[in-house]
Tab-separated table of C-alpha atoms in Angstrom:
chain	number	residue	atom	x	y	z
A	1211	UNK	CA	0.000	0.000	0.000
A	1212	UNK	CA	2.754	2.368	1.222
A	1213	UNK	CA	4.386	2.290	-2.746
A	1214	UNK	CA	1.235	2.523	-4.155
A	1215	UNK	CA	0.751	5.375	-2.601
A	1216	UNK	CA	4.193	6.453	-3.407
A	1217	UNK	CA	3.756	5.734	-6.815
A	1218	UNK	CA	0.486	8.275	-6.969
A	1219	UNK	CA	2.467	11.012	-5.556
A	1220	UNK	CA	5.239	10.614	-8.269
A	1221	UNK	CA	2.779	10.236	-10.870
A	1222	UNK	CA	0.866	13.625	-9.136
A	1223	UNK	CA	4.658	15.439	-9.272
A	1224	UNK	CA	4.879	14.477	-12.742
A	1225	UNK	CA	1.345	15.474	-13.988
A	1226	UNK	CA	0.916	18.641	-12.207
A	1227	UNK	CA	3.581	20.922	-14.374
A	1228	UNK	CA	2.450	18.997	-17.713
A	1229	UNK	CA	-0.910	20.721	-17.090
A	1230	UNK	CA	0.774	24.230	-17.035
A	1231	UNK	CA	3.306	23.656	-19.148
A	1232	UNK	CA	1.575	22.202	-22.066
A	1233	UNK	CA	1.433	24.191	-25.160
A	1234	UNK	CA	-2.188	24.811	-26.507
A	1235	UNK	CA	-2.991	23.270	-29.889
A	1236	UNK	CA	-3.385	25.076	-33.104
A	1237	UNK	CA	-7.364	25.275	-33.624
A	1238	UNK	CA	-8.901	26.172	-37.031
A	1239	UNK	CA	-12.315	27.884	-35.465
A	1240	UNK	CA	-14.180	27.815	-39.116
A	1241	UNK	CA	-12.935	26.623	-42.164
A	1242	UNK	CA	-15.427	28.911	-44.161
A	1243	UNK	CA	-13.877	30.119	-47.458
A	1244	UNK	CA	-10.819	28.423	-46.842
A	1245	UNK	CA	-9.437	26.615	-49.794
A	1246	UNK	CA	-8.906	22.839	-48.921
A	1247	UNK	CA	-7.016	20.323	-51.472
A	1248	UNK	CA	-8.311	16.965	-51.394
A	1249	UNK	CA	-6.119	14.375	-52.961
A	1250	UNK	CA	-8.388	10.985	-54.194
A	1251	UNK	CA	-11.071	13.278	-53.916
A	1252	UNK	CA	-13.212	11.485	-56.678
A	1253	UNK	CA	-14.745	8.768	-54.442
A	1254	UNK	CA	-15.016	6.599	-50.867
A	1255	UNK	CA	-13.473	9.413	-48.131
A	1256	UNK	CA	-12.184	12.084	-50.326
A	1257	UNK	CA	-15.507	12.623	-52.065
A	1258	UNK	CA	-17.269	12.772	-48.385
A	1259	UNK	CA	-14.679	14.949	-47.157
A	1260	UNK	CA	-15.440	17.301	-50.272
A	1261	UNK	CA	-18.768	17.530	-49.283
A	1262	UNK	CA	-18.356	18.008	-45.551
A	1263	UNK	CA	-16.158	20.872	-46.241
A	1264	UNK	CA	-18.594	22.710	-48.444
A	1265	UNK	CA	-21.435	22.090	-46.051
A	1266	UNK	CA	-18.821	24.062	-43.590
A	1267	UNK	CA	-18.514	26.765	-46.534
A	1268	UNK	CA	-14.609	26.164	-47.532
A	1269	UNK	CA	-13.802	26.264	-51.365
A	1270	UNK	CA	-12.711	22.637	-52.403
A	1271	UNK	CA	-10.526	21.410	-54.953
A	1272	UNK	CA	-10.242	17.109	-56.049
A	1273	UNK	CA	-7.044	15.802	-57.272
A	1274	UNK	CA	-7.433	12.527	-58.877
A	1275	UNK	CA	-6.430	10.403	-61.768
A	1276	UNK	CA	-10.069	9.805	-63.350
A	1277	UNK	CA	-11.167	12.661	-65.153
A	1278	UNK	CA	-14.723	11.385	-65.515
A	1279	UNK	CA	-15.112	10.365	-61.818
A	1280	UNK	CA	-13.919	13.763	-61.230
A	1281	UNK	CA	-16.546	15.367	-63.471
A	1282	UNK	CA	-19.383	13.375	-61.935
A	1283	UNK	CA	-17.726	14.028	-57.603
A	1284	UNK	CA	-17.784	17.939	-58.774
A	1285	UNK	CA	-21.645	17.805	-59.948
A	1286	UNK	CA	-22.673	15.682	-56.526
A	1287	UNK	CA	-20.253	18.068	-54.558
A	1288	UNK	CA	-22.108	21.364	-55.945
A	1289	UNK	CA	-25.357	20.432	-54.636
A	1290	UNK	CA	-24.662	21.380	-51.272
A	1291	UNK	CA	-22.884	24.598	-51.988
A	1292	UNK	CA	-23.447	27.137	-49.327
A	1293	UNK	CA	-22.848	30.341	-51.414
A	1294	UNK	CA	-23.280	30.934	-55.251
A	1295	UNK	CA	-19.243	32.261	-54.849
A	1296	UNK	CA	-18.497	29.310	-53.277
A	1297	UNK	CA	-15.529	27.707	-55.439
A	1298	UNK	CA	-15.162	24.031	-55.833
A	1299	UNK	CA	-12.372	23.220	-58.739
A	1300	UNK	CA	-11.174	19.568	-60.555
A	1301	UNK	CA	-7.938	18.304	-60.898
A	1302	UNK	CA	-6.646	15.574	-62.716
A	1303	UNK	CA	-3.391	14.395	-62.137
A	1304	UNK	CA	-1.198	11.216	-60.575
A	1305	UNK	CA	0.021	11.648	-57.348
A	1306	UNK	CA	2.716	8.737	-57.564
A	1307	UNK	CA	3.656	11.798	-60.298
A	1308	UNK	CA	5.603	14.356	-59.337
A	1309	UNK	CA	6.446	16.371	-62.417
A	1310	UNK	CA	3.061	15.936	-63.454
A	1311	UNK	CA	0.963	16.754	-59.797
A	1312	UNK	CA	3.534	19.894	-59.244
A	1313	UNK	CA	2.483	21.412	-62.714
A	1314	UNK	CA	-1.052	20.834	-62.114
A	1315	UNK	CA	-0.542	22.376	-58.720
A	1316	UNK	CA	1.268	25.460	-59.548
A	1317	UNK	CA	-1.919	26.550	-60.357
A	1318	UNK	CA	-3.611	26.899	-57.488
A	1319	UNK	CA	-2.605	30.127	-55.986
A	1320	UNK	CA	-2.959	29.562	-52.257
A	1321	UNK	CA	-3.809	26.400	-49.878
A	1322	UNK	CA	-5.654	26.294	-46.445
A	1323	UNK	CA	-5.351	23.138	-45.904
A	1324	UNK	CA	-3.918	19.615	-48.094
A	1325	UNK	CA	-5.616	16.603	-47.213
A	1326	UNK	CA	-3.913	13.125	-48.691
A	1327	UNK	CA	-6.529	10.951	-49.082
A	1328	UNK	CA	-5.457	9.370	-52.160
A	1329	UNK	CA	-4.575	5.548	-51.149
A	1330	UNK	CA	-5.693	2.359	-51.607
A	1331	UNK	CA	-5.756	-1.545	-49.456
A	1332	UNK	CA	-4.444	-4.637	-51.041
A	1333	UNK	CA	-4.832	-7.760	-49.263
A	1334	UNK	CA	-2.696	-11.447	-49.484
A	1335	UNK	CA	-0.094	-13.782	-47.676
A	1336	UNK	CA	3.085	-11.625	-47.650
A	1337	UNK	CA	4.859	-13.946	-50.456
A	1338	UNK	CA	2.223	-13.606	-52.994
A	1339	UNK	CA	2.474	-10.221	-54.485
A	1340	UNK	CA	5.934	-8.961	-54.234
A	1341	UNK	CA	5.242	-6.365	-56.820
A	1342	UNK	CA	2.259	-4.731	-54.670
A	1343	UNK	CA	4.694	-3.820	-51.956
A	1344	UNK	CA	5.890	-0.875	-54.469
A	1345	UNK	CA	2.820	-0.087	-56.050
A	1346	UNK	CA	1.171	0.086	-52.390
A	1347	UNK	CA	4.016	2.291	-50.999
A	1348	UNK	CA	4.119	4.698	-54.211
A	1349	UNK	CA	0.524	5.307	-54.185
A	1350	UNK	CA	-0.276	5.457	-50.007
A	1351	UNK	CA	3.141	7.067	-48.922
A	1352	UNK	CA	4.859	8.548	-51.829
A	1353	UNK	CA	1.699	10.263	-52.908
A	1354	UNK	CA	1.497	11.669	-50.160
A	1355	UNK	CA	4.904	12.898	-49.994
A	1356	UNK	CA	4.400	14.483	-53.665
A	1357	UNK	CA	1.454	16.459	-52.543
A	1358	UNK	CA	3.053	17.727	-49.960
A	1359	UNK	CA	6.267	18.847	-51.267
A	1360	UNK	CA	3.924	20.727	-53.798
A	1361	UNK	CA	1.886	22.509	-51.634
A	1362	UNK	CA	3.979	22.979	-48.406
A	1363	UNK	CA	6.021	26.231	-50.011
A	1364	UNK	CA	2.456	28.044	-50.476
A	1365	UNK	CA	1.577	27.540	-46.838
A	1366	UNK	CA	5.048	28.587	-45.467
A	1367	UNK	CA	4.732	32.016	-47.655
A	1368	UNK	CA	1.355	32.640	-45.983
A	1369	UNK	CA	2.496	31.390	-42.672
A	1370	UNK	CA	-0.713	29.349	-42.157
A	1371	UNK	CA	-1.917	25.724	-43.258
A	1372	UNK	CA	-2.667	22.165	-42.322
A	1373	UNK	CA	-1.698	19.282	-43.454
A	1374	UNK	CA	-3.678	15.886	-42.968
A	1375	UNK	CA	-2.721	12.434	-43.722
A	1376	UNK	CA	-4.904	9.449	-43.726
A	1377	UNK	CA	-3.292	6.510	-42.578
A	1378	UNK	CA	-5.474	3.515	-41.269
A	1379	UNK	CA	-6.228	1.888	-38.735
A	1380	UNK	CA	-4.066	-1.046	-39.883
A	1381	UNK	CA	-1.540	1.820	-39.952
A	1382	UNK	CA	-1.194	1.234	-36.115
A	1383	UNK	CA	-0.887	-2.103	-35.830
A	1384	UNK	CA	-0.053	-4.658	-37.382
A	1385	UNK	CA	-3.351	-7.591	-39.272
A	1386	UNK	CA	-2.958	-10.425	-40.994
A	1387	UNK	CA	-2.846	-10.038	-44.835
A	1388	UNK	CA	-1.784	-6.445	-44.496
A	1389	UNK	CA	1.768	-6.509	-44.853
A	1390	UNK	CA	2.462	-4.332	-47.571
A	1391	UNK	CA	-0.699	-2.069	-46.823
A	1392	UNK	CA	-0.002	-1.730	-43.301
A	1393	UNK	CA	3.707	-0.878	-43.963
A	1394	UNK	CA	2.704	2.214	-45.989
A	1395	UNK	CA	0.569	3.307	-43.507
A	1396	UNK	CA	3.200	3.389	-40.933
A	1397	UNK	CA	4.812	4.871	-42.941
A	1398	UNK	CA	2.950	7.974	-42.996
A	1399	UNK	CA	3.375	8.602	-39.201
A	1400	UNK	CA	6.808	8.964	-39.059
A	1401	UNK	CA	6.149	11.346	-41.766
A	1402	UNK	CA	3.331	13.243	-39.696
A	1403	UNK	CA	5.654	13.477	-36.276
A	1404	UNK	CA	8.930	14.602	-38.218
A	1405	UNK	CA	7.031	17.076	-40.605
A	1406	UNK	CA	5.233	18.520	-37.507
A	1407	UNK	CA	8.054	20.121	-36.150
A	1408	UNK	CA	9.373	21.292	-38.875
A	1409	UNK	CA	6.664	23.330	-40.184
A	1410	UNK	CA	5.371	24.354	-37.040
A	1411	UNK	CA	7.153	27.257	-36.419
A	1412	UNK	CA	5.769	28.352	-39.691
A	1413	UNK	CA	2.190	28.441	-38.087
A	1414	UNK	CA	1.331	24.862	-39.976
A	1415	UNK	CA	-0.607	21.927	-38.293
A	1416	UNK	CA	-0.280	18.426	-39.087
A	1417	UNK	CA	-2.884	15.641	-38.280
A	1418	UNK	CA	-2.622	11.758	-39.116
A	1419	UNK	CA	-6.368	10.469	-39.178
A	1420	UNK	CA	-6.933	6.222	-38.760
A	1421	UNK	CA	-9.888	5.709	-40.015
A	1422	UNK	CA	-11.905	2.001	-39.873
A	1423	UNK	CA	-12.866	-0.029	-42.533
A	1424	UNK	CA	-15.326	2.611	-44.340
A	1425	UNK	CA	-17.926	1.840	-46.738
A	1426	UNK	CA	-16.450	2.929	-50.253
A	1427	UNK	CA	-15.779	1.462	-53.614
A	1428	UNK	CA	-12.081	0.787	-52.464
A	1429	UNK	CA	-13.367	-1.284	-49.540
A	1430	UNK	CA	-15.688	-3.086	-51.769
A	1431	UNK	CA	-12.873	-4.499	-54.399
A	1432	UNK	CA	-10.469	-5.182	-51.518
A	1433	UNK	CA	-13.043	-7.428	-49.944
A	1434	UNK	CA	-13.159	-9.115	-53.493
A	1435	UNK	CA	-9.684	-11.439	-52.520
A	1436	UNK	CA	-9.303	-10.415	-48.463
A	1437	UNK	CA	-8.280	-13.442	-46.773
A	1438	UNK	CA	-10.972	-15.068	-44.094
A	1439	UNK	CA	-8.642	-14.467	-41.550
A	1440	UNK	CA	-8.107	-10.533	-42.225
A	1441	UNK	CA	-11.534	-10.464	-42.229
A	1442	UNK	CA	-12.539	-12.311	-39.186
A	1443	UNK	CA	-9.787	-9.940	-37.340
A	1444	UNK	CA	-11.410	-6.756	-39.068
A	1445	UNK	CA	-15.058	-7.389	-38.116
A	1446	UNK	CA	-14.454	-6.489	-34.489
A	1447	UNK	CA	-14.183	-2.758	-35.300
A	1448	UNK	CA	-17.259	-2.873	-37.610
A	1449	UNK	CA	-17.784	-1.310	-41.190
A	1450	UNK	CA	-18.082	2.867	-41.176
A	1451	UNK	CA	-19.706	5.413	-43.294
A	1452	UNK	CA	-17.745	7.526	-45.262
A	1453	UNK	CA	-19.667	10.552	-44.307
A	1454	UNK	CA	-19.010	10.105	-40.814
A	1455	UNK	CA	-15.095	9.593	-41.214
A	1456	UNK	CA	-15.071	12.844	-42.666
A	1457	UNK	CA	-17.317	14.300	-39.975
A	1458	UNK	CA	-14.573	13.084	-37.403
A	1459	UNK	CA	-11.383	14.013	-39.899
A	1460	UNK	CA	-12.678	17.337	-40.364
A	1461	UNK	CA	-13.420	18.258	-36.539
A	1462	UNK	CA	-10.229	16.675	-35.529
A	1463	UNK	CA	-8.733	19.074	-37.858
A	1464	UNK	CA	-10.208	22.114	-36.485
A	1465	UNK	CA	-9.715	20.813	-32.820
A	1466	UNK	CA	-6.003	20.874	-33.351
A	1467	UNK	CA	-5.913	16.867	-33.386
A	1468	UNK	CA	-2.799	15.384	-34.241
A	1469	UNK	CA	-3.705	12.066	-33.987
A	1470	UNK	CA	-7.590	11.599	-35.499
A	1471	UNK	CA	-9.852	8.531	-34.692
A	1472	UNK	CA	-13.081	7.309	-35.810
A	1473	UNK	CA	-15.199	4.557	-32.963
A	1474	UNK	CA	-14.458	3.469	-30.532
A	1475	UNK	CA	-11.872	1.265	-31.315
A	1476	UNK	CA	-10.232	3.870	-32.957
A	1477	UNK	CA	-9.896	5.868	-29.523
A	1478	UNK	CA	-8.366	3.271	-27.957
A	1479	UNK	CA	-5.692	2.642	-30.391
A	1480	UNK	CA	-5.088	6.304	-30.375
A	1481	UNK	CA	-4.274	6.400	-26.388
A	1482	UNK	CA	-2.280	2.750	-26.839
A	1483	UNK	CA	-0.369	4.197	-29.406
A	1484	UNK	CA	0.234	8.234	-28.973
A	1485	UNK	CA	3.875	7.817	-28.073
A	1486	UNK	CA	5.649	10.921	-28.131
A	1487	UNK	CA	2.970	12.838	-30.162
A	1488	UNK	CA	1.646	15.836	-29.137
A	1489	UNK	CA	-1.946	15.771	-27.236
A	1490	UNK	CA	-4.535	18.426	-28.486
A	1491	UNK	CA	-5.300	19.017	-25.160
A	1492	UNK	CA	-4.000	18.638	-21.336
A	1493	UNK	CA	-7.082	16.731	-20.669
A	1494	UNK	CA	-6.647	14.365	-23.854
A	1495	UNK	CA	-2.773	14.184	-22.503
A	1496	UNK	CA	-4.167	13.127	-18.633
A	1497	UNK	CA	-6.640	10.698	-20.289
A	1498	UNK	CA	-3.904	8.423	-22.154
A	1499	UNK	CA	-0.975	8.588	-19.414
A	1500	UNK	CA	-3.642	6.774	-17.392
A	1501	UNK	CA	-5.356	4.612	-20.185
A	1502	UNK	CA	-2.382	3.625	-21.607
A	1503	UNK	CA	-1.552	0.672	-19.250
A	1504	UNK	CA	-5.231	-0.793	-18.888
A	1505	UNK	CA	-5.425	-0.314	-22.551
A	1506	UNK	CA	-2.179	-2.392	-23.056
A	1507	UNK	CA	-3.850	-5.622	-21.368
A	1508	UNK	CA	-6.959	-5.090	-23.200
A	1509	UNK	CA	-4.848	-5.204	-26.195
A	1510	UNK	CA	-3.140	-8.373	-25.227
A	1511	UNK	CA	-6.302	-10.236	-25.451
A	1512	UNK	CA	-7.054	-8.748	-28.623
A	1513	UNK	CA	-4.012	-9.958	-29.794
A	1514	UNK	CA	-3.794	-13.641	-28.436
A	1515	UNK	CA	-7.264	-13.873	-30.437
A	1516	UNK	CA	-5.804	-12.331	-33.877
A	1517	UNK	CA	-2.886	-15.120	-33.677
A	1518	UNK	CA	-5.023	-17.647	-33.291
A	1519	UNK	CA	-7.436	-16.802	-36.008
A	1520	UNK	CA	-4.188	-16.834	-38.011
A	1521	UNK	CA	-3.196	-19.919	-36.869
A	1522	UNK	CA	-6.269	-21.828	-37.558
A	1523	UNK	CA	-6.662	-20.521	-40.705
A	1524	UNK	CA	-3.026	-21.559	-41.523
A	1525	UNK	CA	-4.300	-25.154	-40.503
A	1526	UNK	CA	-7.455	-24.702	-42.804
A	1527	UNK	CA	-4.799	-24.191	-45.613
A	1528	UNK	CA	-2.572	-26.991	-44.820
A	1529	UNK	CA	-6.030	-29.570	-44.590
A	1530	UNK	CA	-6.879	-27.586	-47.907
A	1531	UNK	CA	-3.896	-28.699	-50.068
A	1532	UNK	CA	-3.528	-32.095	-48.361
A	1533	UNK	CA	-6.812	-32.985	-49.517
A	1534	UNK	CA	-6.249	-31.623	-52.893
A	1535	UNK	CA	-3.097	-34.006	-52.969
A	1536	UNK	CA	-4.987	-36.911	-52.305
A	1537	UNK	CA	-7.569	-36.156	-54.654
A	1538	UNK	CA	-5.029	-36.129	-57.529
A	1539	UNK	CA	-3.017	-39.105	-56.337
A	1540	UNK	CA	-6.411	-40.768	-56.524
């Protein structure tokens, strides 16, 4: 009892001049006629996050590949306009481009805020597809890395901006059949931590969102080959809307948010995994030095049940081609 109670006080000592000392967050109080670039902005997330940001009255601009996707997201975007001035522009270009996606760029004059949504999820044992390891970390980290180094000189000349990545879920820890996916969402953390400091000074913010599985086309032709067993670990955290993911990216980017989370599920991998990062607030910062350890056990469970999905679906397999054998030998 006595070094329990020891422990509080230490932990009390510790706490007490983080709550002064803590630097207050960068908050965005309205993003109305801001101009926001949205990268992938033809569909799934991008498209929603389009929308959500007109609804809040910022001038929009899509970046993607597909000029007619791009054509039809502008027309579904521009019905909820919130001022005939209201600007919402198209884009096409290829982010894994940089020549290209800086010349297409240098057109837009000024930038609020540059959200990398552009991405996509392929799924498979990790000796199946060597080639999608590249093609997975040009588009998802890469692309994101173009659009920034595009962008990022506008925002330092008007000493303001944000700058959002969306990572995953899978981008904090590690699920079966998510090797190469999961790896360039890492990825893009260590980006979001290192750029933050760098551009802060300039007035810039940086978020990382981690969104769920969401409900959009991309979702729909991973599921087409996802192994049972990424799904089975998946299912726990449920299937989101794309309009609500952008709902939470959005507000975590005015809060200040480094670190943005949709469900619950998301909110607990956010205090499990915060790290060094910087809280948005000094209750946010209380909240996950004590969550953090209960979280950790939870986790453990969590775990223990994700290995053995994986290895009873690795038995599956073996049974699988054993019986196949026989059936030719036969």
């Amino acid at each position: 009892m006595f070094y329990f109670i020891l422990l509080l006080i230490l932990f009390a000592f510790i706490c007490i001049p983080l709550i002064f000392w803590f630097p207050p967050c960068k908050k965005i109080p309205s993003l109305s006629k801001l101009h926001i670039v949205i990268t992938g902005g033809s569909s799934g997330i991008g498209k929603s996050l389009a929308i959500e940001a007109v609804k809040r009255h910022a001038n929009v601009s899509l970046l993607a590949r597909n000029k007619t996707k791009l054509e039809n997201a502008k027309k579904e975007v521009e019905k909820f306009r919130s001022f005939e001035e209201q600007e919402i522009n198209i884009f096409c270009a290829d982010v894994t481009d940089y020549s290209q996606l800086t010349e297409v760029l240098s057109q837009v004059k000024s930038v609020d805020i540059l959200i990398n949504c552009a991405g996509m999820a392929k799924t498979g044992l990790f000796e199946d597809n060597h080639s999608s390891f590249k093609q997975l970390m040009d588009l998802n980290y890469f692309g994101s890395v173009n659009a920034t180094f595009s962008i990022l000189p506008k925002m330092k000349t008007q000493r303001f901006g944000h700058v959002v990545f969306i990572s995953s879920m899978a981008g904090q820890l590690g699920i079966f059949g998510y090797t190469g996916y999961s790896a360039s969402k890492f990825a893009l953390r260590g980006l979001a931590e290192s750029l933050l400091m760098e551009v802060r000074p300039h007035g810039i913010g940086v978020s990382i969102a981690f969104p769920p599985d969401t409900d959009t086309p991309g979702f729909e032709e991973e599921n087409k080959d996802k192994p049972e067993e990424t799904q089975l670990i998946s299912a726990s955290a449920g299937v989101f809307s794309p309009s609500l993911v952008a709902k939470d990216i959005l507000n975590g980017v005015q809060s200040g948010k480094f670190l943005i989370a949709s469900g619950m599920d998301g909110h607990f991998l956010n205090m499990l995994t915060c790290g060094a990062s910087p809280a948005s607030s000094r209750l946010e910062l209380i909240i996950q030095a004590f969550m953090m350890g209960i979280i950790r056990l939870v986790m453990t469970v969590y775990s223990f049940n994700h290995h053995k999905i994986a290895e009873h679906g690795e038995k599956k397999r073996r049974e699988t081609i054993s019986g196949e054998d026989k059936q030719k030998m036969s």
